[in-house]
Amino acid sequence: MSDEVKKKAINRVQARYAFRAFEDKMYQKTVEASQAGEPTCWAMAVYWQVIPILRSMGFEIIYTENFGAYSAATGVAQTYLDRSDSEGFPTHLCSYARINLGYSAMMNELGEIPPGAPAGGIAKPTLLLSRGGVCDAGYKWFQALARYFDAPLWVVEHPHPGVKEFFKEGYYEHTINFLVDSLREFVRFVEHLLGKKLDWDKLDQLVCNLDKATHLWQEINDLRQAVPCPMHSRDFWTCMVPHYFHGDVVESQDLYRQLYDEIKHRVDTNTGAVEEEKYRLIFSELPPWHSLGFFENLAERGWNFVQESINYHLRTIDLTGISDPLKRLAMISFNFHTGYFKEALKEGENLGFLAAPYLMWTDEYKADGAFLHPLLSCRACSVHIPYLQARLIEARKVPSLIIEGDMCDLTRFDPADALRRAETFEETMDYYRGRREKGFTIR
């Protein structure tokens, strides 16, 4: 089309522009805080556990994994990946970590933010914050940052039990008490670091904000069960940032109310994110941030992505009667991976969040298939993929397509091959849809 702009296959939400502006402001505020001598923190996604504590103490927080995604989406990731490799870090290391380590090496060499950094870059940290659970890189990545920065490191506790262990008598109470104790220790650490006391009233309000944002975000995603689905995963990945990283600030609630109204209007007017929705799919795990345009190609074939990885979906929890903000934070954080355990127990899934949520979503979101994306640099988001594929077909007769790639390293994803395989996969989805329509649906 020479004289007109080709219409996009995905009907993007208009609210996304405000979300992108919010994300850019997140980076800008951290740089400004550093320049003003205020405390800044580089954090992994620590599942909300200590972030309101830091914010109530005046920290500006930036997320290294998000910066990796941002770098990949804006096409500058390879510069940092190459620098990480030249620093001697292994090429099979988490590409989020490689980007952050390469960026840190460049910043250390220049003495300032490297030119061309996306969103204005991230400033030197006052505190490094990693987690002791989920992924292999975890605290070792942040320990390696000591090569470039003289900043203290705190590792956040993050227990994630099996389903059978979770339902043992007294286990939940014991774990929550353990997490509360670790949070109190963290409060003492930050108070000593900054030489001032925590504002408990401010912390209480921030935790309330997080709970409200979580409820709004879940309501929005519940609306996506509608047929046709009103919001594609591309917009989910854009709009998840405020809740996932800044759910404790009141601005997040304003953004989600705006988004809720737009999605609700789409549901009421039977407006889908894809003009002719032929297939509804669930995506797992981290997306190829460098190739999100690939989903336009699939949308042209009628593929609508209606739900995403468990890594991005925090279920709401009843906090009624819990006055201690640290206990509420412990319960919210622990619920991140255990919030689906009742369904897992019902399904007989002792691996908990690795399969049970997807089985539940195939029912709720009427999925025809799953797009499974094992990451060549992330074992935590990949090792369970074959098991998930088997369980989806065994328990729900829902087929899945496995396409290998990486969240940030473009060289590990072949979109042309992926599209060819996707076209063939449509026959498989059609076949199993027919079997389900004949009643062969239940586990």
Coordinates of N, CA, C and O in Angstrom, one line a residue, residues 248-424:
D248 N 1.6 0.4 44.1 CA 1.4 1.1 45.4 C 1.2 2.6 45.2 O 0.9 3.3 46.2
V249 N 1.3 3.2 44.0 CA 1.1 4.6 43.9 C -0.3 4.8 43.3 O -0.8 4.1 42.5
V250 N -0.9 5.9 43.7 CA -2.3 6.2 43.4 C -2.5 6.4 41.9 O -3.6 6.1 41.4
E251 N -1.5 6.9 41.2 CA -1.6 7.1 39.8 C -1.9 5.8 39.0 O -2.6 5.8 38.0
S252 N -1.5 4.7 39.6 CA -1.8 3.4 38.9 C -3.3 3.1 38.9 O -3.8 2.6 37.9
Q253 N -4.0 3.5 40.0 CA -5.4 3.3 40.0 C -6.1 4.1 39.0 O -7.1 3.6 38.3
D254 N -5.7 5.3 38.8 CA -6.3 6.2 37.8 C -6.1 5.6 36.4 O -7.1 5.6 35.6
L255 N -4.9 5.1 36.1 CA -4.7 4.5 34.8 C -5.6 3.3 34.6 O -6.2 3.1 33.5
Y256 N -5.8 2.4 35.6 CA -6.6 1.2 35.4 C -8.1 1.5 35.4 O -8.8 0.8 34.7
R257 N -8.5 2.6 36.0 CA -9.9 2.9 35.9 C -10.2 3.4 34.5 O -11.2 3.0 33.9
Q258 N -9.3 4.1 33.9 CA -9.4 4.6 32.5 C -9.4 3.4 31.6 O -10.2 3.3 30.6
L259 N -8.5 2.4 31.8 CA -8.4 1.2 30.9 C -9.7 0.4 31.1 O -10.2 -0.2 30.1
Y260 N -10.2 0.2 32.4 CA -11.4 -0.6 32.6 C -12.5 0.0 31.8 O -13.3 -0.8 31.2
D261 N -12.7 1.3 31.8 CA -13.9 1.9 31.1 C -13.8 1.6 29.6 O -14.8 1.3 29.0
E262 N -12.5 1.6 29.1 CA -12.4 1.4 27.6 C -12.7 -0.1 27.3 O -13.4 -0.4 26.3
I263 N -12.2 -1.0 28.1 CA -12.4 -2.4 27.9 C -13.8 -2.8 28.1 O -14.4 -3.6 27.3
K264 N -14.5 -2.2 29.1 CA -15.9 -2.5 29.4 C -16.7 -2.0 28.2 O -17.7 -2.7 27.8
H265 N -16.4 -0.9 27.6 CA -17.1 -0.4 26.4 C -17.0 -1.3 25.3 O -17.9 -1.6 24.5
R266 N -15.8 -1.9 25.1 CA -15.6 -2.8 24.0 C -16.4 -4.1 24.2 O -17.0 -4.6 23.3
V267 N -16.5 -4.6 25.5 CA -17.3 -5.7 25.7 C -18.8 -5.4 25.5 O -19.5 -6.2 24.8
D268 N -19.2 -4.3 25.9 CA -20.6 -3.9 25.7 C -21.0 -3.7 24.2 O -22.2 -3.9 23.8
T269 N -20.0 -3.3 23.4 CA -20.3 -3.1 22.0 C -19.8 -4.3 21.1 O -19.8 -4.1 19.9
N270 N -19.4 -5.4 21.8 CA -19.0 -6.6 21.1 C -17.8 -6.3 20.1 O -17.7 -6.8 19.0
T271 N -16.8 -5.5 20.7 CA -15.7 -5.1 19.9 C -14.4 -5.9 20.3 O -14.1 -5.9 21.5
G272 N -13.8 -6.6 19.4 CA -12.7 -7.4 19.7 C -11.4 -6.8 19.4 O -11.3 -5.8 18.7
A273 N -10.3 -7.3 20.0 CA -9.0 -6.8 19.7 C -8.5 -7.2 18.4 O -7.5 -6.7 17.8
V274 N -9.1 -8.3 17.8 CA -8.8 -8.7 16.4 C -10.1 -8.7 15.7 O -11.1 -9.2 16.2
E275 N -10.1 -8.2 14.5 CA -11.3 -7.9 13.7 C -12.1 -9.2 13.6 O -13.4 -9.2 13.8
E276 N -11.5 -10.3 13.1 CA -12.2 -11.5 13.0 C -11.5 -12.6 13.8 O -10.5 -13.2 13.4
E277 N -12.0 -12.8 15.0 CA -11.3 -13.7 16.0 C -11.6 -15.1 15.6 O -12.7 -15.6 15.8
K278 N -10.6 -15.8 15.1 CA -10.8 -17.2 14.7 C -10.2 -18.1 15.8 O -10.7 -19.2 15.9
Y279 N -9.2 -17.7 16.4 CA -8.5 -18.6 17.4 C -8.2 -17.7 18.7 O -7.7 -16.6 18.6
R280 N -8.4 -18.3 19.8 CA -8.1 -17.7 21.1 C -7.0 -18.5 21.7 O -7.1 -19.7 21.9
L281 N -5.9 -17.7 22.1 CA -4.7 -18.4 22.6 C -4.3 -17.8 23.9 O -4.5 -16.6 24.2
I282 N -3.6 -18.7 24.7 CA -2.9 -18.3 25.9 C -1.4 -18.3 25.6 O -1.0 -19.2 24.9
F283 N -0.7 -17.3 26.2 CA 0.7 -17.2 25.9 C 1.5 -17.6 27.2 O 1.1 -17.1 28.3
S284 N 2.6 -18.3 27.0 CA 3.5 -18.6 28.2 C 4.9 -18.8 27.6 O 5.1 -19.4 26.6
E285 N 5.9 -18.2 28.1 CA 6.1 -17.4 29.4 C 6.4 -15.9 29.1 O 5.5 -15.2 28.8
L286 N 7.6 -15.5 29.1 CA 8.0 -14.2 28.8 C 7.9 -13.9 27.3 O 8.3 -14.8 26.5
P287 N 7.4 -12.8 26.8 CA 7.3 -12.6 25.4 C 8.6 -12.2 24.7 O 9.6 -11.7 25.4
P288 N 8.7 -12.3 23.4 CA 9.9 -11.8 22.7 C 9.8 -10.3 22.6 O 9.3 -9.8 21.6
W289 N 10.3 -9.5 23.5 CA 10.2 -8.1 23.5 C 10.7 -7.4 22.3 O 10.2 -6.4 21.9
H290 N 11.7 -8.1 21.7 CA 12.3 -7.5 20.5 C 11.4 -7.7 19.2 O 11.7 -7.1 18.2
S291 N 10.4 -8.5 19.3 CA 9.6 -8.9 18.1 C 8.1 -8.9 18.3 O 7.4 -9.7 17.8
L292 N 7.7 -7.9 19.1 CA 6.2 -7.9 19.4 C 5.4 -7.7 18.1 O 4.2 -8.0 18.0
G293 N 6.0 -7.1 17.1 CA 5.3 -6.9 15.8 C 4.9 -8.3 15.2 O 4.0 -8.3 14.3
F294 N 5.6 -9.4 15.6 CA 5.2 -10.7 15.1 C 3.8 -11.0 15.4 O 3.1 -11.8 14.6
F295 N 3.2 -10.5 16.5 CA 1.9 -10.8 16.8 C 0.9 -10.1 15.9 O -0.3 -10.6 15.8
E296 N 1.3 -9.1 15.2 CA 0.5 -8.5 14.1 C 0.3 -9.5 13.0 O -0.8 -9.7 12.5
N297 N 1.3 -10.3 12.7 CA 1.2 -11.3 11.7 C 0.2 -12.4 12.0 O -0.6 -12.8 11.2
L298 N 0.2 -12.8 13.3 CA -0.7 -13.8 13.8 C -2.1 -13.2 13.8 O -3.1 -13.9 13.5
A299 N -2.2 -12.0 14.2 CA -3.6 -11.3 14.3 C -4.2 -11.3 12.9 O -5.4 -11.4 12.7
E300 N -3.4 -11.1 11.9 CA -3.9 -11.1 10.5 C -4.5 -12.4 10.1 O -5.4 -12.5 9.3
R301 N -4.2 -13.5 10.8 CA -4.7 -14.8 10.6 C -5.9 -15.1 11.6 O -6.4 -16.2 11.6
G302 N -6.2 -14.1 12.4 CA -7.3 -14.2 13.3 C -7.0 -14.8 14.7 O -7.8 -15.2 15.4
W303 N -5.7 -14.7 15.0 CA -5.2 -15.2 16.3 C -5.4 -14.0 17.3 O -4.8 -13.0 17.1
N304 N -6.1 -14.3 18.4 CA -6.2 -13.3 19.5 C -5.7 -13.9 20.8 O -6.0 -15.0 21.1
F305 N -4.7 -13.2 21.4 CA -4.1 -13.7 22.6 C -4.9 -13.2 23.8 O -4.9 -11.9 24.0
V306 N -5.5 -14.1 24.6 CA -6.5 -13.6 25.6 C -6.0 -13.7 27.0 O -6.6 -13.2 27.9
Q307 N -4.8 -14.4 27.2 CA -4.3 -14.5 28.6 C -2.8 -14.9 28.5 O -2.4 -15.4 27.5
E308 N -2.1 -14.5 29.6 CA -0.6 -14.6 29.5 C -0.1 -15.4 30.7 O -0.8 -15.9 31.6
S309 N 1.2 -15.4 30.8 CA 1.9 -16.2 31.8 C 1.5 -15.8 33.2 O 1.2 -14.7 33.6
I310 N 1.6 -16.9 34.1 CA 1.3 -16.7 35.5 C 2.2 -15.7 36.1 O 1.9 -15.0 37.1
N311 N 3.4 -15.4 35.5 CA 4.4 -14.5 36.0 C 3.8 -13.1 36.2 O 4.4 -12.3 36.9
Y312 N 2.8 -12.8 35.5 CA 2.3 -11.4 35.4 C 0.9 -11.2 36.1 O 0.3 -10.2 36.1
H313 N 0.4 -12.3 36.7 CA -1.0 -12.2 37.2 C -1.1 -12.5 38.7 O -0.9 -13.7 39.1
L314 N -1.2 -11.5 39.4 CA -1.4 -11.6 40.9 C -2.9 -11.6 41.2 O -3.6 -10.7 40.8
R315 N -3.3 -12.7 41.9 CA -4.8 -12.8 42.2 C -5.0 -11.9 43.5 O -4.2 -11.7 44.3
T316 N -6.2 -11.4 43.6 CA -6.6 -10.7 44.8 C -6.7 -11.6 46.0 O -6.9 -12.8 45.9
I317 N -6.6 -11.0 47.2 CA -6.6 -11.8 48.4 C -7.4 -10.9 49.4 O -7.3 -9.7 49.4
D318 N -8.1 -11.6 50.3 CA -8.9 -10.9 51.3 C -8.0 -10.5 52.5 O -7.5 -11.3 53.2
L319 N -7.8 -9.2 52.6 CA -7.0 -8.6 53.7 C -7.8 -8.0 54.8 O -7.3 -7.3 55.7
T320 N -9.1 -8.3 54.8 CA -10.0 -7.7 55.9 C -9.5 -8.1 57.3 O -9.2 -9.3 57.6
G321 N -9.4 -7.1 58.1 CA -9.0 -7.3 59.5 C -7.5 -7.4 59.8 O -7.1 -7.6 60.9
I322 N -6.7 -7.3 58.7 CA -5.3 -7.4 58.9 C -4.7 -5.9 59.0 O -4.7 -5.2 58.0
S323 N -4.4 -5.5 60.2 CA -4.0 -4.1 60.4 C -2.5 -3.9 60.1 O -2.1 -2.8 59.8
D324 N -1.7 -4.9 60.3 CA -0.2 -4.7 60.2 C 0.1 -4.7 58.7 O -0.1 -5.6 58.0
P325 N 0.6 -3.5 58.2 CA 0.9 -3.4 56.8 C 2.0 -4.4 56.3 O 2.0 -4.9 55.2
L326 N 2.9 -4.8 57.2 CA 3.9 -5.8 56.9 C 3.3 -7.2 56.7 O 3.7 -7.9 55.8
K327 N 2.3 -7.5 57.5 CA 1.6 -8.8 57.3 C 0.8 -8.8 56.0 O 0.8 -9.8 55.3
R328 N 0.2 -7.6 55.7 CA -0.5 -7.6 54.4 C 0.4 -7.7 53.2 O 0.1 -8.4 52.3
L329 N 1.6 -7.1 53.3 CA 2.6 -7.3 52.3 C 3.1 -8.7 52.1 O 3.2 -9.2 51.0
A330 N 3.3 -9.4 53.3 CA 3.7 -10.8 53.3 C 2.6 -11.6 52.6 O 2.9 -12.5 51.8
M331 N 1.4 -11.4 52.9 CA 0.3 -12.2 52.4 C 0.1 -11.9 50.9 O -0.1 -12.9 50.1
I332 N 0.2 -10.7 50.4 CA 0.1 -10.3 49.0 C 1.2 -11.0 48.2 O 1.0 -11.7 47.2
S333 N 2.5 -10.9 48.7 CA 3.6 -11.5 48.0 C 3.5 -13.0 48.0 O 3.8 -13.6 46.9
F334 N 3.2 -13.6 49.1 CA 3.1 -15.1 49.1 C 2.0 -15.6 48.2 O 2.1 -16.7 47.7
N335 N 1.0 -14.8 48.1 CA -0.2 -15.2 47.2 C 0.2 -15.2 45.8 O -0.6 -15.7 44.9
F336 N 1.3 -14.5 45.4 CA 1.6 -14.4 44.0 C 1.7 -15.8 43.3 O 1.2 -16.0 42.3
H337 N 2.5 -16.7 44.0 CA 2.6 -18.0 43.4 C 1.7 -19.1 44.0 O 1.5 -20.1 43.4
T338 N 1.1 -18.8 45.1 CA 0.2 -19.8 45.8 C -1.2 -19.5 45.6 O -2.1 -20.3 46.0
G339 N -1.6 -18.4 44.9 CA -3.0 -18.0 44.8 C -3.8 -18.9 44.0 O -5.0 -18.9 44.0
Y340 N -3.2 -19.8 43.2 CA -3.9 -20.8 42.4 C -3.8 -22.2 43.0 O -4.2 -23.2 42.3
F341 N -3.4 -22.3 44.2 CA -3.1 -23.7 44.7 C -4.4 -24.4 45.0 O -4.4 -25.7 45.0
K342 N -5.5 -23.8 45.3 CA -6.8 -24.5 45.5 C -7.2 -25.2 44.2 O -7.6 -26.4 44.2
E343 N -7.0 -24.5 43.1 CA -7.3 -25.1 41.8 C -6.3 -26.2 41.5 O -6.6 -27.2 40.9
A344 N -5.0 -26.0 41.9 CA -4.0 -27.0 41.6 C -4.3 -28.3 42.4 O -4.1 -29.4 41.9
L345 N -4.8 -28.1 43.7 CA -5.1 -29.3 44.5 C -6.3 -30.0 43.8 O -6.2 -31.3 43.7
K346 N -7.2 -29.3 43.3 CA -8.4 -29.9 42.7 C -8.0 -30.7 41.4 O -8.5 -31.7 41.1
E347 N -7.0 -30.1 40.7 CA -6.5 -30.8 39.5 C -5.5 -31.9 39.7 O -5.1 -32.5 38.8
G348 N -5.0 -32.0 41.0 CA -4.0 -33.0 41.3 C -2.6 -32.5 40.8 O -1.8 -33.4 40.5
E349 N -2.4 -31.2 40.8 CA -1.2 -30.6 40.2 C -0.3 -30.2 41.4 O -0.4 -29.1 41.9
N350 N 0.7 -31.0 41.8 CA 1.6 -30.6 42.9 C 2.6 -29.6 42.5 O 3.2 -29.0 43.3
L351 N 2.7 -29.4 41.1 CA 3.7 -28.3 40.7 C 3.0 -26.9 40.7 O 3.6 -25.9 40.4
G352 N 1.8 -26.9 41.2 CA 1.2 -25.6 41.5 C 1.0 -24.7 40.3 O 0.3 -24.9 39.4
F353 N 1.7 -23.5 40.4 CA 1.5 -22.5 39.4 C 2.1 -22.8 38.0 O 1.9 -22.1 37.1
L354 N 2.8 -23.9 37.9 CA 3.4 -24.2 36.6 C 2.4 -24.8 35.6 O 2.7 -24.8 34.4
A355 N 1.3 -25.3 36.0 CA 0.3 -25.9 35.0 C -1.1 -25.5 35.4 O -1.9 -25.2 34.5
A356 N -1.5 -25.6 36.7 CA -2.9 -25.4 37.1 C -3.5 -24.2 36.6 O -4.7 -24.2 36.1
P357 N -2.9 -23.0 36.7 CA -3.6 -21.8 36.2 C -4.0 -21.9 34.7 O -5.0 -21.4 34.3
Y358 N -3.1 -22.5 33.9 CA -3.3 -22.6 32.5 C -4.5 -23.5 32.2 O -5.3 -23.3 31.3
L359 N -4.6 -24.6 33.0 CA -5.8 -25.4 32.8 C -7.1 -24.7 33.1 O -8.1 -24.8 32.4
M360 N -7.0 -23.9 34.2 CA -8.2 -23.1 34.6 C -8.5 -22.1 33.5 O -9.7 -21.9 33.1
W361 N -7.5 -21.4 32.9 CA -7.7 -20.4 31.9 C -8.3 -20.9 30.6 O -9.0 -20.2 30.0
T362 N -7.9 -22.1 30.3 CA -8.4 -22.7 29.0 C -10.0 -22.8 29.1 O -10.7 -22.6 28.1
D363 N -10.5 -23.0 30.3 CA -11.9 -23.0 30.5 C -12.5 -21.6 30.5 O -13.4 -21.3 29.8
E364 N -11.9 -20.8 31.4 CA -12.5 -19.4 31.6 C -12.4 -18.5 30.3 O -13.3 -17.7 30.1
Y365 N -11.3 -18.7 29.6 CA -11.0 -17.8 28.4 C -11.3 -18.5 27.1 O -11.0 -18.0 26.1
K366 N -11.9 -19.7 27.2 CA -12.3 -20.5 26.0 C -11.2 -20.6 25.0 O -11.3 -20.3 23.8
A367 N -10.0 -21.0 25.4 CA -8.8 -21.1 24.6 C -8.9 -22.2 23.6 O -9.3 -23.3 23.9
D368 N -8.4 -21.9 22.4 CA -8.3 -23.0 21.4 C -6.9 -23.6 21.4 O -6.7 -24.7 20.8
G369 N -5.9 -22.8 21.9 CA -4.6 -23.3 21.9 C -3.7 -22.5 22.8 O -4.1 -21.5 23.4
A370 N -2.5 -22.9 22.9 CA -1.5 -22.2 23.7 C -0.2 -22.0 22.9 O 0.2 -22.9 22.2
F371 N 0.4 -20.8 23.0 CA 1.7 -20.5 22.4 C 2.7 -20.5 23.5 O 2.7 -19.7 24.4
L372 N 3.5 -21.5 23.5 CA 4.5 -21.7 24.6 C 5.9 -21.3 24.1 O 6.4 -21.8 23.1
H373 N 6.5 -20.4 24.9 CA 7.8 -19.7 24.4 C 8.9 -20.0 25.4 O 9.3 -19.2 26.2
P374 N 9.5 -21.2 25.3 CA 10.7 -21.5 26.2 C 11.8 -20.5 25.8 O 12.1 -20.3 24.6
L375 N 12.5 -20.1 26.8 CA 13.5 -19.0 26.7 C 14.9 -19.7 26.8 O 15.2 -20.3 27.8
L376 N 15.7 -19.5 25.8 CA 17.0 -20.1 25.8 C 18.0 -19.6 26.9 O 19.0 -20.1 27.1
S377 N 17.6 -18.4 27.5 CA 18.5 -17.9 28.6 C 17.7 -17.9 29.9 O 18.2 -17.3 30.9
C378 N 16.6 -18.6 30.1 CA 15.9 -18.6 31.3 C 15.3 -19.9 31.6 O 14.3 -20.3 31.1
R379 N 16.0 -20.7 32.5 CA 15.5 -22.0 32.8 C 14.2 -22.0 33.6 O 13.4 -22.9 33.4
A380 N 14.1 -21.0 34.5 CA 12.9 -20.9 35.3 C 11.6 -20.8 34.5 O 10.6 -21.3 34.9
C381 N 11.7 -20.1 33.4 CA 10.5 -20.0 32.5 C 10.4 -21.0 31.4 O 9.7 -20.8 30.5
S382 N 11.2 -22.0 31.5 CA 11.3 -23.0 30.3 C 11.2 -24.4 30.7 O 10.7 -25.2 30.0
V383 N 11.8 -24.8 31.9 CA 11.9 -26.2 32.2 C 10.6 -26.9 32.3 O 10.5 -28.1 32.0
H384 N 9.5 -26.2 32.6 CA 8.2 -26.9 32.8 C 7.4 -26.9 31.5 O 6.3 -27.5 31.5
I385 N 7.9 -26.3 30.4 CA 7.1 -26.2 29.2 C 6.6 -27.5 28.6 O 5.4 -27.7 28.3
P386 N 7.5 -28.5 28.5 CA 7.0 -29.8 28.0 C 5.9 -30.4 28.9 O 5.0 -31.0 28.4
Y387 N 6.1 -30.2 30.2 CA 5.0 -30.8 31.1 C 3.7 -30.0 30.9 O 2.6 -30.6 30.9
L388 N 3.8 -28.7 30.8 CA 2.6 -27.9 30.6 C 1.9 -28.3 29.3 O 0.7 -28.5 29.2
Q389 N 2.7 -28.5 28.2 CA 2.1 -28.9 26.9 C 1.3 -30.3 27.1 O 0.2 -30.4 26.6
A390 N 2.0 -31.2 27.8 CA 1.3 -32.5 28.0 C 0.1 -32.4 28.8 O -1.0 -33.0 28.5
R391 N 0.1 -31.6 29.9 CA -1.1 -31.5 30.7 C -2.3 -30.8 30.0 O -3.4 -31.1 30.2
L392 N -2.0 -29.8 29.2 CA -3.0 -29.1 28.4 C -3.8 -30.1 27.5 O -5.0 -30.0 27.4
I393 N -3.0 -30.9 26.8 CA -3.7 -31.9 25.9 C -4.3 -33.0 26.6 O -5.4 -33.5 26.2
E394 N -3.7 -33.5 27.7 CA -4.3 -34.6 28.5 C -5.6 -34.2 29.2 O -6.6 -34.9 29.2
A395 N -5.5 -33.0 29.9 CA -6.6 -32.6 30.7 C -7.7 -31.8 30.1 O -8.9 -31.8 30.5
R396 N -7.4 -31.1 29.0 CA -8.3 -30.2 28.3 C -8.5 -30.4 26.8 O -9.3 -29.8 26.2
K397 N -7.7 -31.3 26.3 CA -7.7 -31.5 24.8 C -7.4 -30.1 24.1 O -8.0 -29.8 23.1
V398 N -6.5 -29.3 24.7 CA -6.1 -28.0 24.1 C -4.7 -28.2 23.7 O -3.8 -28.4 24.5
P399 N -4.4 -28.0 22.4 CA -3.0 -28.2 21.9 C -2.2 -27.0 22.1 O -2.7 -25.9 22.3
S400 N -0.9 -27.1 22.0 CA 0.0 -26.0 22.2 C 1.1 -26.1 21.1 O 1.6 -27.1 20.7
L401 N 1.6 -24.9 20.8 CA 2.7 -24.7 19.9 C 3.9 -24.2 20.6 O 3.9 -23.2 21.3
I402 N 5.1 -24.9 20.5 CA 6.3 -24.5 21.2 C 7.2 -23.8 20.2 O 7.6 -24.4 19.2
I403 N 7.5 -22.6 20.5 CA 8.4 -21.8 19.7 C 9.5 -21.3 20.5 O 9.3 -20.5 21.5
E404 N 10.8 -21.8 20.3 CA 11.9 -21.3 21.1 C 12.3 -19.9 20.8 O 12.1 -19.5 19.6
G405 N 12.8 -19.2 21.8 CA 13.3 -17.9 21.5 C 14.0 -17.3 22.8 O 14.5 -18.1 23.6
D406 N 13.9 -16.0 23.0 CA 14.4 -15.4 24.1 C 13.7 -14.0 24.3 O 13.2 -13.4 23.3
M407 N 13.6 -13.6 25.5 CA 12.9 -12.4 25.8 C 13.6 -11.1 25.3 O 13.0 -10.2 24.8
C408 N 15.0 -11.1 25.2 CA 15.7 -9.9 24.8 C 16.7 -10.2 23.7 O 17.0 -9.2 23.0
D409 N 17.1 -11.4 23.5 CA 18.2 -11.7 22.5 C 17.5 -12.0 21.1 O 17.0 -13.1 20.9
L410 N 17.5 -11.0 20.2 CA 16.9 -11.2 18.9 C 17.4 -12.3 18.1 O 16.7 -12.9 17.3
T411 N 18.7 -12.6 18.3 CA 19.4 -13.6 17.5 C 18.8 -15.0 17.7 O 19.1 -16.0 17.0
R412 N 18.1 -15.2 18.8 CA 17.6 -16.5 19.2 C 16.1 -16.7 18.8 O 15.5 -17.7 19.2
F413 N 15.6 -15.9 18.0 CA 14.1 -16.0 17.5 C 14.1 -15.9 16.0 O 14.6 -14.9 15.4
D414 N 13.4 -16.8 15.4 CA 13.2 -16.8 14.0 C 11.7 -16.6 13.6 O 11.0 -17.5 13.6
P415 N 11.3 -15.3 13.4 CA 9.9 -15.1 13.2 C 9.3 -15.7 11.9 O 8.2 -16.1 11.9
A416 N 10.1 -15.8 10.9 CA 9.7 -16.5 9.6 C 9.3 -17.9 9.9 O 8.3 -18.4 9.5
D417 N 10.2 -18.6 10.6 CA 10.0 -20.0 10.9 C 8.8 -20.2 11.8 O 8.0 -21.1 11.7
A418 N 8.7 -19.3 12.8 CA 7.6 -19.3 13.7 C 6.3 -19.1 13.0 O 5.3 -19.8 13.4
L419 N 6.2 -18.2 12.1 CA 5.0 -18.0 11.3 C 4.6 -19.2 10.5 O 3.4 -19.6 10.5
R420 N 5.5 -19.9 9.9 CA 5.2 -21.1 9.1 C 4.7 -22.2 10.0 O 3.7 -22.8 9.7
R421 N 5.3 -22.3 11.2 CA 4.8 -23.3 12.1 C 3.4 -23.0 12.7 O 2.6 -23.8 12.9
A422 N 3.2 -21.7 12.8 CA 1.9 -21.2 13.3 C 0.8 -21.5 12.3 O -0.3 -22.0 12.7
E423 N 1.0 -21.4 11.0 CA 0.0 -21.6 10.0 C -0.3 -23.1 10.0 O -1.5 -23.5 9.9
T424 N 0.6 -24.0 10.2 CA 0.4 -25.4 10.3 C -0.4 -25.8 11.6 O -1.3 -26.7 11.6

